[in-house]
Coordinates of C-alpha atoms in Angstrom, one line a residue:
Chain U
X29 CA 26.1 -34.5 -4.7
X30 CA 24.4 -32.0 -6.9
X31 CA 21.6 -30.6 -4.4
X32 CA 24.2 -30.3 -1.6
X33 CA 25.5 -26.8 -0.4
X34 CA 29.3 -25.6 -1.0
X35 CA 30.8 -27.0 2.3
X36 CA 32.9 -24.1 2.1
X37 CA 29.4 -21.5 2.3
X38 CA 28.4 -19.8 5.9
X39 CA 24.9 -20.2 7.1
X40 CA 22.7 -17.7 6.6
X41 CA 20.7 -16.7 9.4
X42 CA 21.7 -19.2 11.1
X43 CA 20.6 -22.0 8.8
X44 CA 22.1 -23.9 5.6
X45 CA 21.8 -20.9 3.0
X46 CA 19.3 -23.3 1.1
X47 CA 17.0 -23.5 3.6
X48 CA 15.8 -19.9 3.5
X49 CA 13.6 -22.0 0.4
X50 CA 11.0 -23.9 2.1
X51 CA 11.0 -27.5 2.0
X52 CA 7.9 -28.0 -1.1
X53 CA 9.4 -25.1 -3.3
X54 CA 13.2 -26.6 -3.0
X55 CA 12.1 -30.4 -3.9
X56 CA 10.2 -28.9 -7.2
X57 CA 13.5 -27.0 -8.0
X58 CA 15.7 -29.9 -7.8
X59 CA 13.3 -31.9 -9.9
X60 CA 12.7 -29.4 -12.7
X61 CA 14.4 -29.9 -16.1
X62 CA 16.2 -26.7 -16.0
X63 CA 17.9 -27.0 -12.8
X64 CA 19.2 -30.4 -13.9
X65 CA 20.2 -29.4 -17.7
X66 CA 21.6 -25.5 -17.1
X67 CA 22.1 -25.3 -13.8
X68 CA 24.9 -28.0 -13.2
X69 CA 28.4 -27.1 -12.5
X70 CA 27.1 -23.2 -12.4
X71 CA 29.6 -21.0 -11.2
X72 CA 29.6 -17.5 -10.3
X73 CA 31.3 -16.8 -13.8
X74 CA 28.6 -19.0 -15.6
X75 CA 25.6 -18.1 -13.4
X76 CA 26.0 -14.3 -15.1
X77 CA 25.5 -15.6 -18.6
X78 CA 22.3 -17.6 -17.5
X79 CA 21.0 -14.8 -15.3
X80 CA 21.0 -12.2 -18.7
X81 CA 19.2 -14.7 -20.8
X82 CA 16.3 -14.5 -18.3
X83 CA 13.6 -12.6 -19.3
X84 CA 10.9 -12.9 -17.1
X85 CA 10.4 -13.1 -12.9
X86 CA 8.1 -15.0 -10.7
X87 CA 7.8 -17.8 -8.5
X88 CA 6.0 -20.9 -8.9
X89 CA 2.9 -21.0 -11.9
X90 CA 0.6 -23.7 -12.9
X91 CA -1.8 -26.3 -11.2
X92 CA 1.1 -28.3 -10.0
X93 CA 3.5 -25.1 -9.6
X94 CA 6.3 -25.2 -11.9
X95 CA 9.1 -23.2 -10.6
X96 CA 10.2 -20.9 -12.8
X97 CA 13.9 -20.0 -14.3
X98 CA 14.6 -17.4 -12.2
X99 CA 13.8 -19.2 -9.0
X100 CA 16.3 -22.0 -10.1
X101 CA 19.0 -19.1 -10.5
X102 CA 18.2 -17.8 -6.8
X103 CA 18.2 -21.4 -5.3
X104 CA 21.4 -21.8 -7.6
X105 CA 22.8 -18.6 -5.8
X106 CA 22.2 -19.5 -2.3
X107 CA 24.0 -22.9 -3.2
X108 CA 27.4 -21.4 -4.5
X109 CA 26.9 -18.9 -2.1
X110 CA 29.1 -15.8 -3.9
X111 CA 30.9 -13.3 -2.7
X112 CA 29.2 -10.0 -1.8
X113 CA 31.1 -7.7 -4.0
X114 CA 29.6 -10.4 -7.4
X115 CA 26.6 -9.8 -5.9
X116 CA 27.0 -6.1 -5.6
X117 CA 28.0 -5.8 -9.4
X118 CA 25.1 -7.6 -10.0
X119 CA 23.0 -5.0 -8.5
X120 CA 25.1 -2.1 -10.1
X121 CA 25.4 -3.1 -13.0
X122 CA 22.8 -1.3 -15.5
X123 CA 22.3 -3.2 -18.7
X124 CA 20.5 -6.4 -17.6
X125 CA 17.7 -5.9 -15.4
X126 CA 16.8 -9.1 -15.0
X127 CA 20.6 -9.6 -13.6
X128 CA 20.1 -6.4 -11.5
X129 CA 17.0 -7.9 -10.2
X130 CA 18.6 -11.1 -9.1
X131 CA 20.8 -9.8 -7.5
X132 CA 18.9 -7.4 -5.6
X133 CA 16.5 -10.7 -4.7
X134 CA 19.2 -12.6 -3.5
X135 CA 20.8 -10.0 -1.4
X136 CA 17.1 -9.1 0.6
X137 CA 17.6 -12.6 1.3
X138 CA 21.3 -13.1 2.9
X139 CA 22.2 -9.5 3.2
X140 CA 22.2 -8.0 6.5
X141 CA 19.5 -5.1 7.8
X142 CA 21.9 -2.2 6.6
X143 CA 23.0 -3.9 3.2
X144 CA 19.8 -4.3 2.0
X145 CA 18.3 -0.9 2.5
X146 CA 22.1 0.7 1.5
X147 CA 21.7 -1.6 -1.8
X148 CA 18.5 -1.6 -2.3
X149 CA 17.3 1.8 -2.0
X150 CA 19.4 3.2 -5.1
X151 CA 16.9 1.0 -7.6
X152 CA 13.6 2.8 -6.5
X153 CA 15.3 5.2 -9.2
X154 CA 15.0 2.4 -11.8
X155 CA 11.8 2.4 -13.8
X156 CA 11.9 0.0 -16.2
X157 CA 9.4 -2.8 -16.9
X158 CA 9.6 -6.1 -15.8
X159 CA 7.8 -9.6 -17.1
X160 CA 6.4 -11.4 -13.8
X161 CA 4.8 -14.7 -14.3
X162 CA 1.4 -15.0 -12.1
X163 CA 0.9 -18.2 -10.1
X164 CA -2.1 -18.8 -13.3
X165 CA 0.8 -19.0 -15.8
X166 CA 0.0 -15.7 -17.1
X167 CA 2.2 -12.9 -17.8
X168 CA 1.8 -9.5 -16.0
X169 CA 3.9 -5.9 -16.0
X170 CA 5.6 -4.6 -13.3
X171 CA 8.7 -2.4 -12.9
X172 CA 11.9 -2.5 -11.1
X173 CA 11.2 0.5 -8.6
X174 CA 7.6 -1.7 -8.1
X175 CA 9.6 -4.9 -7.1
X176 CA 11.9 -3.2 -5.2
X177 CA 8.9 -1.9 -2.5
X178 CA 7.3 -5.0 -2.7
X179 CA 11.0 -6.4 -1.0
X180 CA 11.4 -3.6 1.2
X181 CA 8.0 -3.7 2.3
X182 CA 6.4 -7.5 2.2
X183 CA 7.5 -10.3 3.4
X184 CA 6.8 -12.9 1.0
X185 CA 7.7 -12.7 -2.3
X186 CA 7.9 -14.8 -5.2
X187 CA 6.7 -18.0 -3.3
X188 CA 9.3 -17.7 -1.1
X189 CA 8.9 -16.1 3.0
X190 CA 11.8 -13.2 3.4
X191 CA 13.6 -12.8 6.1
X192 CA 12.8 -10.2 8.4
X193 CA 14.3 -6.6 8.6
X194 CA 13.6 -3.7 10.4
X195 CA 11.4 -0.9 9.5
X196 CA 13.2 2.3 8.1
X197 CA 12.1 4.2 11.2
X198 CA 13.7 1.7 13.6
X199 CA 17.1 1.8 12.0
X200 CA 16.9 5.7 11.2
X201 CA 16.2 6.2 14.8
X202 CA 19.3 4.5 16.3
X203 CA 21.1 6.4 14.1
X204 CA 22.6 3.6 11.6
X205 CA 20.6 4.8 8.5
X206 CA 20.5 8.4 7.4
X207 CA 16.4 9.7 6.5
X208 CA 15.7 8.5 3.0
X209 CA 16.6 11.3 0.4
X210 CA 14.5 11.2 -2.5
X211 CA 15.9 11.7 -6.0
X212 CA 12.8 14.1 -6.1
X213 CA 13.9 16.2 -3.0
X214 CA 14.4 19.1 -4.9
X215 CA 11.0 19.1 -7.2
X216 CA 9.3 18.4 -4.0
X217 CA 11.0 21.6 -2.4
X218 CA 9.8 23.8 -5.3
X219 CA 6.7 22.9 -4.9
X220 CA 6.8 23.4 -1.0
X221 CA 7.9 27.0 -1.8
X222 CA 5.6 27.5 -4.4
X223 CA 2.4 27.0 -1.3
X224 CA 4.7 29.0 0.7
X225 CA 4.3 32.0 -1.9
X226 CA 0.7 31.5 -2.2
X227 CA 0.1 31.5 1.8
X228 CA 2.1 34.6 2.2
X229 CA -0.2 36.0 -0.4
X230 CA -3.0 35.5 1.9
X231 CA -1.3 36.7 4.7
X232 CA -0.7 39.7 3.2
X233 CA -4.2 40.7 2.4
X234 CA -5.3 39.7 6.3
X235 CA -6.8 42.3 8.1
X236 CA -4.2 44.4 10.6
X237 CA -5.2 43.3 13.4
X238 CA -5.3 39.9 12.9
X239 CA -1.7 40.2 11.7
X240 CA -0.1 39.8 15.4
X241 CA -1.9 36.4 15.7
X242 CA -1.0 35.0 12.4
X243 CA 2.9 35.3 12.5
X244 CA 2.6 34.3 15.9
X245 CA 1.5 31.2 14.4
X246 CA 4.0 30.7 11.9
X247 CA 6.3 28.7 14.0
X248 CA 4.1 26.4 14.0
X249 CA 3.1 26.0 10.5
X250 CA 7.0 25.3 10.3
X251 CA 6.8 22.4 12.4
X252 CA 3.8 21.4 10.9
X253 CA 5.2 21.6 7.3
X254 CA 8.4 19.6 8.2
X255 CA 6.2 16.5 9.7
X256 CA 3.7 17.3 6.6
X257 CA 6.7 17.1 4.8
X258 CA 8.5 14.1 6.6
X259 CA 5.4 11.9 6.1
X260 CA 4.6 12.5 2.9
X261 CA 7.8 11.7 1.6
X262 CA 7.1 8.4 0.4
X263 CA 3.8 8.5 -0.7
X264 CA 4.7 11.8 -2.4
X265 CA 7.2 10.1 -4.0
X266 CA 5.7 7.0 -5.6
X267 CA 3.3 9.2 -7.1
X268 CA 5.4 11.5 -8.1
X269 CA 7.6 9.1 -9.9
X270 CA 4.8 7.3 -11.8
X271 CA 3.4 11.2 -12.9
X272 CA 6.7 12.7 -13.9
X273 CA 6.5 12.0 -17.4
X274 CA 3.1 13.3 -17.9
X275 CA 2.8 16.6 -17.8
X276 CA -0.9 17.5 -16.9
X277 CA -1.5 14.4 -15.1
X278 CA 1.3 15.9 -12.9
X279 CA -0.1 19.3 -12.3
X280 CA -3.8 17.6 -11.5
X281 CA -2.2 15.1 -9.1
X282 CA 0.1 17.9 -7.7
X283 CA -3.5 20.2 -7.2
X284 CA -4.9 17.6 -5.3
X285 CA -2.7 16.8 -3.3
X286 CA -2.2 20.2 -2.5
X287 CA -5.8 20.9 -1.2
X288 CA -5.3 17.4 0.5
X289 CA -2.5 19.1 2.4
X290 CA -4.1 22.0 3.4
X291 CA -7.0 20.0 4.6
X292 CA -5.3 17.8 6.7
X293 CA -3.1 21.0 8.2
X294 CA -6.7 22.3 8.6
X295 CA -7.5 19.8 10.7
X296 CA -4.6 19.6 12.7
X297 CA -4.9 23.6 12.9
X298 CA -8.4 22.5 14.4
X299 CA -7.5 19.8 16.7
X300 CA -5.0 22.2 18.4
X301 CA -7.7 25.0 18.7
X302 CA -10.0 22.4 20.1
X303 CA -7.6 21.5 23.0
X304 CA -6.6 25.5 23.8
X305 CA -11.0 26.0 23.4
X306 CA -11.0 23.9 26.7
X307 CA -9.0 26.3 29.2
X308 CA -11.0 29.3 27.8
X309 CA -14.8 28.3 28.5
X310 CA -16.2 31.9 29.3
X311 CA -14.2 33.8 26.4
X312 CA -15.6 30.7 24.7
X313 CA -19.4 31.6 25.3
X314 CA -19.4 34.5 23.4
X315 CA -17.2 32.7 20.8
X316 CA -19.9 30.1 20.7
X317 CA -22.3 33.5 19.7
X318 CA -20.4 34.4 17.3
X319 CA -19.3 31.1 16.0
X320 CA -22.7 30.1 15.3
X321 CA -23.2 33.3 13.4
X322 CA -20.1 32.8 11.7
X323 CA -20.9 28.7 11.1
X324 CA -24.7 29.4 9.3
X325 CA -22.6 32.2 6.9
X326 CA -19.7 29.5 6.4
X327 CA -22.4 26.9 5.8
X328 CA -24.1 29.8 3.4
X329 CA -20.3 29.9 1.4
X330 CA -19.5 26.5 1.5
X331 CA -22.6 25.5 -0.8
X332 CA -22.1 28.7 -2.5
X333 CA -18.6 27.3 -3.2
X334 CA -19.8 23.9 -4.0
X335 CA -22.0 24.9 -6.6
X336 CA -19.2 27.8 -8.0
X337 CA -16.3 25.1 -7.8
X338 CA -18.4 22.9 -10.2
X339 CA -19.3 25.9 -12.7
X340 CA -15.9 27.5 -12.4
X341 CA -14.2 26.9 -15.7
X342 CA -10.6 28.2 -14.4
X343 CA -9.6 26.0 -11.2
X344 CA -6.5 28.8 -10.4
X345 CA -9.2 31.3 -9.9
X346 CA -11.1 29.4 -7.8
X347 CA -8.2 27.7 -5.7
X348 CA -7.1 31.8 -4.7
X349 CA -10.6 32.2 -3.4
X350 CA -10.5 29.1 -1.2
X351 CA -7.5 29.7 -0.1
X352 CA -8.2 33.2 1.2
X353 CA -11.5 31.9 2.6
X354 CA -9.4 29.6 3.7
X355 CA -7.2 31.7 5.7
X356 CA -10.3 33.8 7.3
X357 CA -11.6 30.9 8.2
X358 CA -8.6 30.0 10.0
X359 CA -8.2 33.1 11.3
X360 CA -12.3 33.4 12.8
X361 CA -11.5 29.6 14.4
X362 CA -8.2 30.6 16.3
X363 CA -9.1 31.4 20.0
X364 CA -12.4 29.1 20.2
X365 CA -13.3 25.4 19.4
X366 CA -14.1 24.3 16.2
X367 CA -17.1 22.2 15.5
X368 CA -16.2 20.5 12.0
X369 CA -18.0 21.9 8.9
X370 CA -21.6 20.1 8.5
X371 CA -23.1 19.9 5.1
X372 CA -25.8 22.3 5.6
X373 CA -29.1 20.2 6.9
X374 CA -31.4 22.7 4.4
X375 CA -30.3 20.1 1.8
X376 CA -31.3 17.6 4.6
X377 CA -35.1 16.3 2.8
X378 CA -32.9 14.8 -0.5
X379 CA -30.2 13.7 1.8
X380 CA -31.9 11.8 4.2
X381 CA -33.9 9.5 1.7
X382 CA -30.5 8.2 0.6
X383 CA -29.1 8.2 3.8
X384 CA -31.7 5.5 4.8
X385 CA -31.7 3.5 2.5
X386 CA -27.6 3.3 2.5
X387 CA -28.9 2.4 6.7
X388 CA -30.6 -0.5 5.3
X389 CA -28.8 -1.9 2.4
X390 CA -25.9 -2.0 5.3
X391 CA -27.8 -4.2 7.1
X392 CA -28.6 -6.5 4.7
X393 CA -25.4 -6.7 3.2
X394 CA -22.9 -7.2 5.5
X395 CA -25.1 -10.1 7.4
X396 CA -22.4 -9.9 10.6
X397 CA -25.4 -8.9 12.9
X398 CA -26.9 -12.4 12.6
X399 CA -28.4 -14.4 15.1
X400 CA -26.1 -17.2 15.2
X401 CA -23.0 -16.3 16.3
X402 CA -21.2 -19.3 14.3
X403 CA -22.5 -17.8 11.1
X404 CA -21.9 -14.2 12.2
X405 CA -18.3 -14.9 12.9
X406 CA -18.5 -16.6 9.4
X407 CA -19.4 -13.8 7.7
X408 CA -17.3 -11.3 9.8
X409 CA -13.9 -13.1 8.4
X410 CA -15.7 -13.2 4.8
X411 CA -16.3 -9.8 4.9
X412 CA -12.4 -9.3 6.0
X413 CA -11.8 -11.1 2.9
X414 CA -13.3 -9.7 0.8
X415 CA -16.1 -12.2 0.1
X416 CA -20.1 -11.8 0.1
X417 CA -21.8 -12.9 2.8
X418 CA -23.2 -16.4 3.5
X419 CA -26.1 -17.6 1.9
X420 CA -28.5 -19.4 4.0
Chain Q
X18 CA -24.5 -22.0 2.3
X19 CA -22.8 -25.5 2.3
X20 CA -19.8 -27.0 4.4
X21 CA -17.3 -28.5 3.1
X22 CA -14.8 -31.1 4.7
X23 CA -11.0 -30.7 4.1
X24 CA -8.6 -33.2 5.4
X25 CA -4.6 -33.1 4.6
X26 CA -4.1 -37.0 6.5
X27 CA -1.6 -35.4 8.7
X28 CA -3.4 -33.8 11.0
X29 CA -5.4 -31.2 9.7
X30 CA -9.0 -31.2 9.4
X31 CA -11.0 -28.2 8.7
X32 CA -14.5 -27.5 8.3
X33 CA -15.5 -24.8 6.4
X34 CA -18.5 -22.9 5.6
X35 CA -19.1 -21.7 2.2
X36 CA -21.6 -20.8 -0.2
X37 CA -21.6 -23.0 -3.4
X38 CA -20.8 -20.1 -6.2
X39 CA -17.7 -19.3 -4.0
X40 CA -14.9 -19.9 -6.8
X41 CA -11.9 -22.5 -5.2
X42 CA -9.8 -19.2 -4.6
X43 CA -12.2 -18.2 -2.1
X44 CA -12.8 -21.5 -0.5
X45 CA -9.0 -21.6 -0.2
X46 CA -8.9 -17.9 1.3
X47 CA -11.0 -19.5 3.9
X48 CA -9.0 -22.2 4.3
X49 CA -5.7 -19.9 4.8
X50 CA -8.1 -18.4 7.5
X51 CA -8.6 -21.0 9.5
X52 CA -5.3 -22.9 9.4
X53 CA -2.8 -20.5 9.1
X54 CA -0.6 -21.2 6.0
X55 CA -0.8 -18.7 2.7
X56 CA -3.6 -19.6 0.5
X57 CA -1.1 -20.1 -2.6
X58 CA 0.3 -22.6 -0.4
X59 CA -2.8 -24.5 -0.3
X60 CA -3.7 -27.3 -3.1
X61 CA -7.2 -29.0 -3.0
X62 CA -7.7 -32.1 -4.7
X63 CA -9.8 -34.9 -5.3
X64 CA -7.4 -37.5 -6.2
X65 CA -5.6 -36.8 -9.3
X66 CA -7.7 -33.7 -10.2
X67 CA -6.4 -30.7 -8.8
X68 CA -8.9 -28.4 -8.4
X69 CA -8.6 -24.9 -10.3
X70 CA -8.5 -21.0 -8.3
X71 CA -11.1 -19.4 -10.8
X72 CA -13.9 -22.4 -11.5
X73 CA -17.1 -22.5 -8.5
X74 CA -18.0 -25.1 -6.3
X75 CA -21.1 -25.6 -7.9
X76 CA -19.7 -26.5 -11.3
X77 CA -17.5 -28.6 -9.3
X78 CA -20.0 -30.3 -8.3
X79 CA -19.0 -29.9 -4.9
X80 CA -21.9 -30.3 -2.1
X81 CA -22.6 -30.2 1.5
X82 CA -20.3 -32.3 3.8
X83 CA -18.2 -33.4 0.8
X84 CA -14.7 -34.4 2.1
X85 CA -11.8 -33.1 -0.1
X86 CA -7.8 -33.2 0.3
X87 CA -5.6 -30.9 1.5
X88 CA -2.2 -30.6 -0.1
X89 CA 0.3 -28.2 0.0
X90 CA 2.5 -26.3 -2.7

């Protein structure tokens, strides 16, 4: 009658289309007042003009979880079942969002692997705030690009359980997807070129002799950059999105995650030397001479740095110095191993008093060292939760 | 630290160890633990009252080995 599926629809992974609702969720659709007043006799045609006067998302709210009006369109959807291309305007089309977001919800849900990241993908460039109802019946802001990730990415949603798709990797790997070009590519490429500029700099004011060595690693730094580059993408991205629009925010951001690059290139620059240390021990020895020379000096500069980078009033200045101590550093690491850079132990008596008492408070806090091993288990899954420990 | 008794009358009975100014969202976190579904799946109720996510077992006036129902969303 009413609830029943269009005989003429195709089952959806492998099930009647409404099914991809669990059982709980589809019974308090059906009985809800505005499934049973707008929602009769929808089709595709009518379902549009319901879908814009939506305006707000969400699943089920309230102690005995109301579905809301949006979740009655989806179910509505997978009942009519229409065609891909209505679905498809849906997604394109640019003036209803709430329109563009049903459709994109219902198309994660019957679309296959490649439709849904082919569709999907274009609205991370959509920024625009949504209304989401909470389970508590409040109201709470999102945006479109926000929802979108949370599709991609989770696999439950809006009280229902998506259907499973691959990750990006897996499909990009067996060559049905292309890589993921951001709309930011080219920002992000400025600003690659930009570090380029400033490295070269360094490079440039190296001593001769250490010259041979340092564009002999420059292939390298290539490779490195490309997977820096590669798997920062999408973090990179995100932020970037959210910062665009403010303009100092951006730069700060930007800075730090600038120095966050060269840090973690640092450490992979270190990693490497630490394997090559282990085939040269006896060139190493006298290394190890000099390196400990070398480490109580870069211990010396690292607090002198400390204190000057917290006095320095402009931040460019100081950024040029660290990166050409920077690249000496790098360049006084190459051949041997590299022990990692110690806070200097001179500040060791203040240090240690905290240290301690961190020692302790650990102990007491976390409370999965206890005795009984029911109540340690207890208080291991609490503490995966997020909860304090138990009280006994 | 109390423990509290949850049955849904299909099946499922879970014990659970709490501590009593653990809010229901936590006890139901717990519960999600140890039975597998989501916790916004899980409804706890003592016959018609449903029991609320943000208000404590304590002002409940929930206690050790108290039984309460298991229901589902």
């Amino acid at each position: 009658m009413a609830n029943r599926t269009d005989p003429a629809a195709k089952s959806i992974h492998g099930t009647n289309p409404q099914n991809l609702v669990e059982k709980i969720l589809r019974s308090k659709i059906y009985q809800n007042t505005y499934w049973k007043e707008q929602c009769f006799g929808l089709t595709a045609e009518t379902l549009v003009d319901k879908a814009m006067e939506l305006d707000h998302l969400g699943g089920t709210y309230g102690g005995n979880r109301k579905p809301t009006p949006f979740m009655c369109l989806v179910m509505k959807m997978l009942q009519i079942q229409p065609e891909k291309d209505i679905v498809v305007e849906f997604i394109k089309n640019e003036d209803y969002k709430y329109v563009r977001v049903l459709g994109a919800f219902y198309m994660r849900l019957t679309g296959s692997v490649t439709d849904v990241y082919q569709y999907l993908e274009p609205l991370y460039n959509d920024y625009r705030k949504l209304r989401r109802k909470l389970p508590d019946g409040k109201f709470c802001l999102t945006h479109v690009d926000e929802l979108i990730d949370e599709l991609l990415t989770r696999d439950y949603s809006c009280d229902v359980a998506l259907p499973r798709v691959q990750k990006r990797w897996t499909l990009e790997a067996s060559g049905i997807l292309e890589p993921r070009r951001s709309a930011l590519e080219e920002d992000f490429e400025e600003e690659e070129e930009k570090e380029e500029d400033e490295q070269a700099m360094d490079a440039y004011e190296a001593d001769t002799h250490e010259k041979d060595y340092y564009h002999g690693r420059s292939p390298t730094r290539e490779r490195d950059r490309d997977r820096k580059r590669d798997s920062y993408r999408y973090h990179r991205d995100r932020d970037y999105d959210r910062d665009y629009g403010r303009g100092r925010e951006r730069d700060r951001d930007r800075d730090r995650e600038r120095d966050r690059d060269r840090d973690r290139e640092r450490d992979r620059d270190r990693d490497r030397d630490r394997h090559r240390a282990r085939d040269e021990k006896d060139y190493g020895r006298e290394r190890e001479r000099e390196r400990d020379r070398d480490g109580r000096e870069r211990e010396r500069r690292d607090r002198d740095r400390g204190r000057r980078r917290s006095r320095s009033r402009s931040r460019s200045r100081d950024r040029r110095e660290r990166d050409r101590e920077d690249g000496d550093y790098r360049k006084r690491r190459a051949r041997g191993s590299v022990s990692p850079r110690r806070r200097p132990e001179e500040d060791g008596g203040a240090r240690e008093e905290p240290r301690r008492k961190k020692e302790k408070k650990e102990k007491k806090s976390d409370g999965t060292d206890h005795p009984d091993p029911e109540i340690a288990e207890a208080n291991r899954l609490r503490a995966s939760l997020g909860l304090a420990p138990l009280k006994l | 630290m109390i423990e509290v008794v949850l049955n849904d009358r299909l099946g499922k009975k879970v014990r659970v160890k709490c501590n009593e100014d653990d809010t229901i969202g936590d006890l139901k976190k717990l519960v999600a633990a140890q039975t597998g579904t989501k916790a916004e799946k899980i409804r706890i109720q003592k016959w018609y009252n449903i029991y609320k996510d943000h208000i404590t077992l304590r002002d409940y006036e929930i206690h050790d080995g108290m039984g309460l129902e298991l229901y589902y969303n």
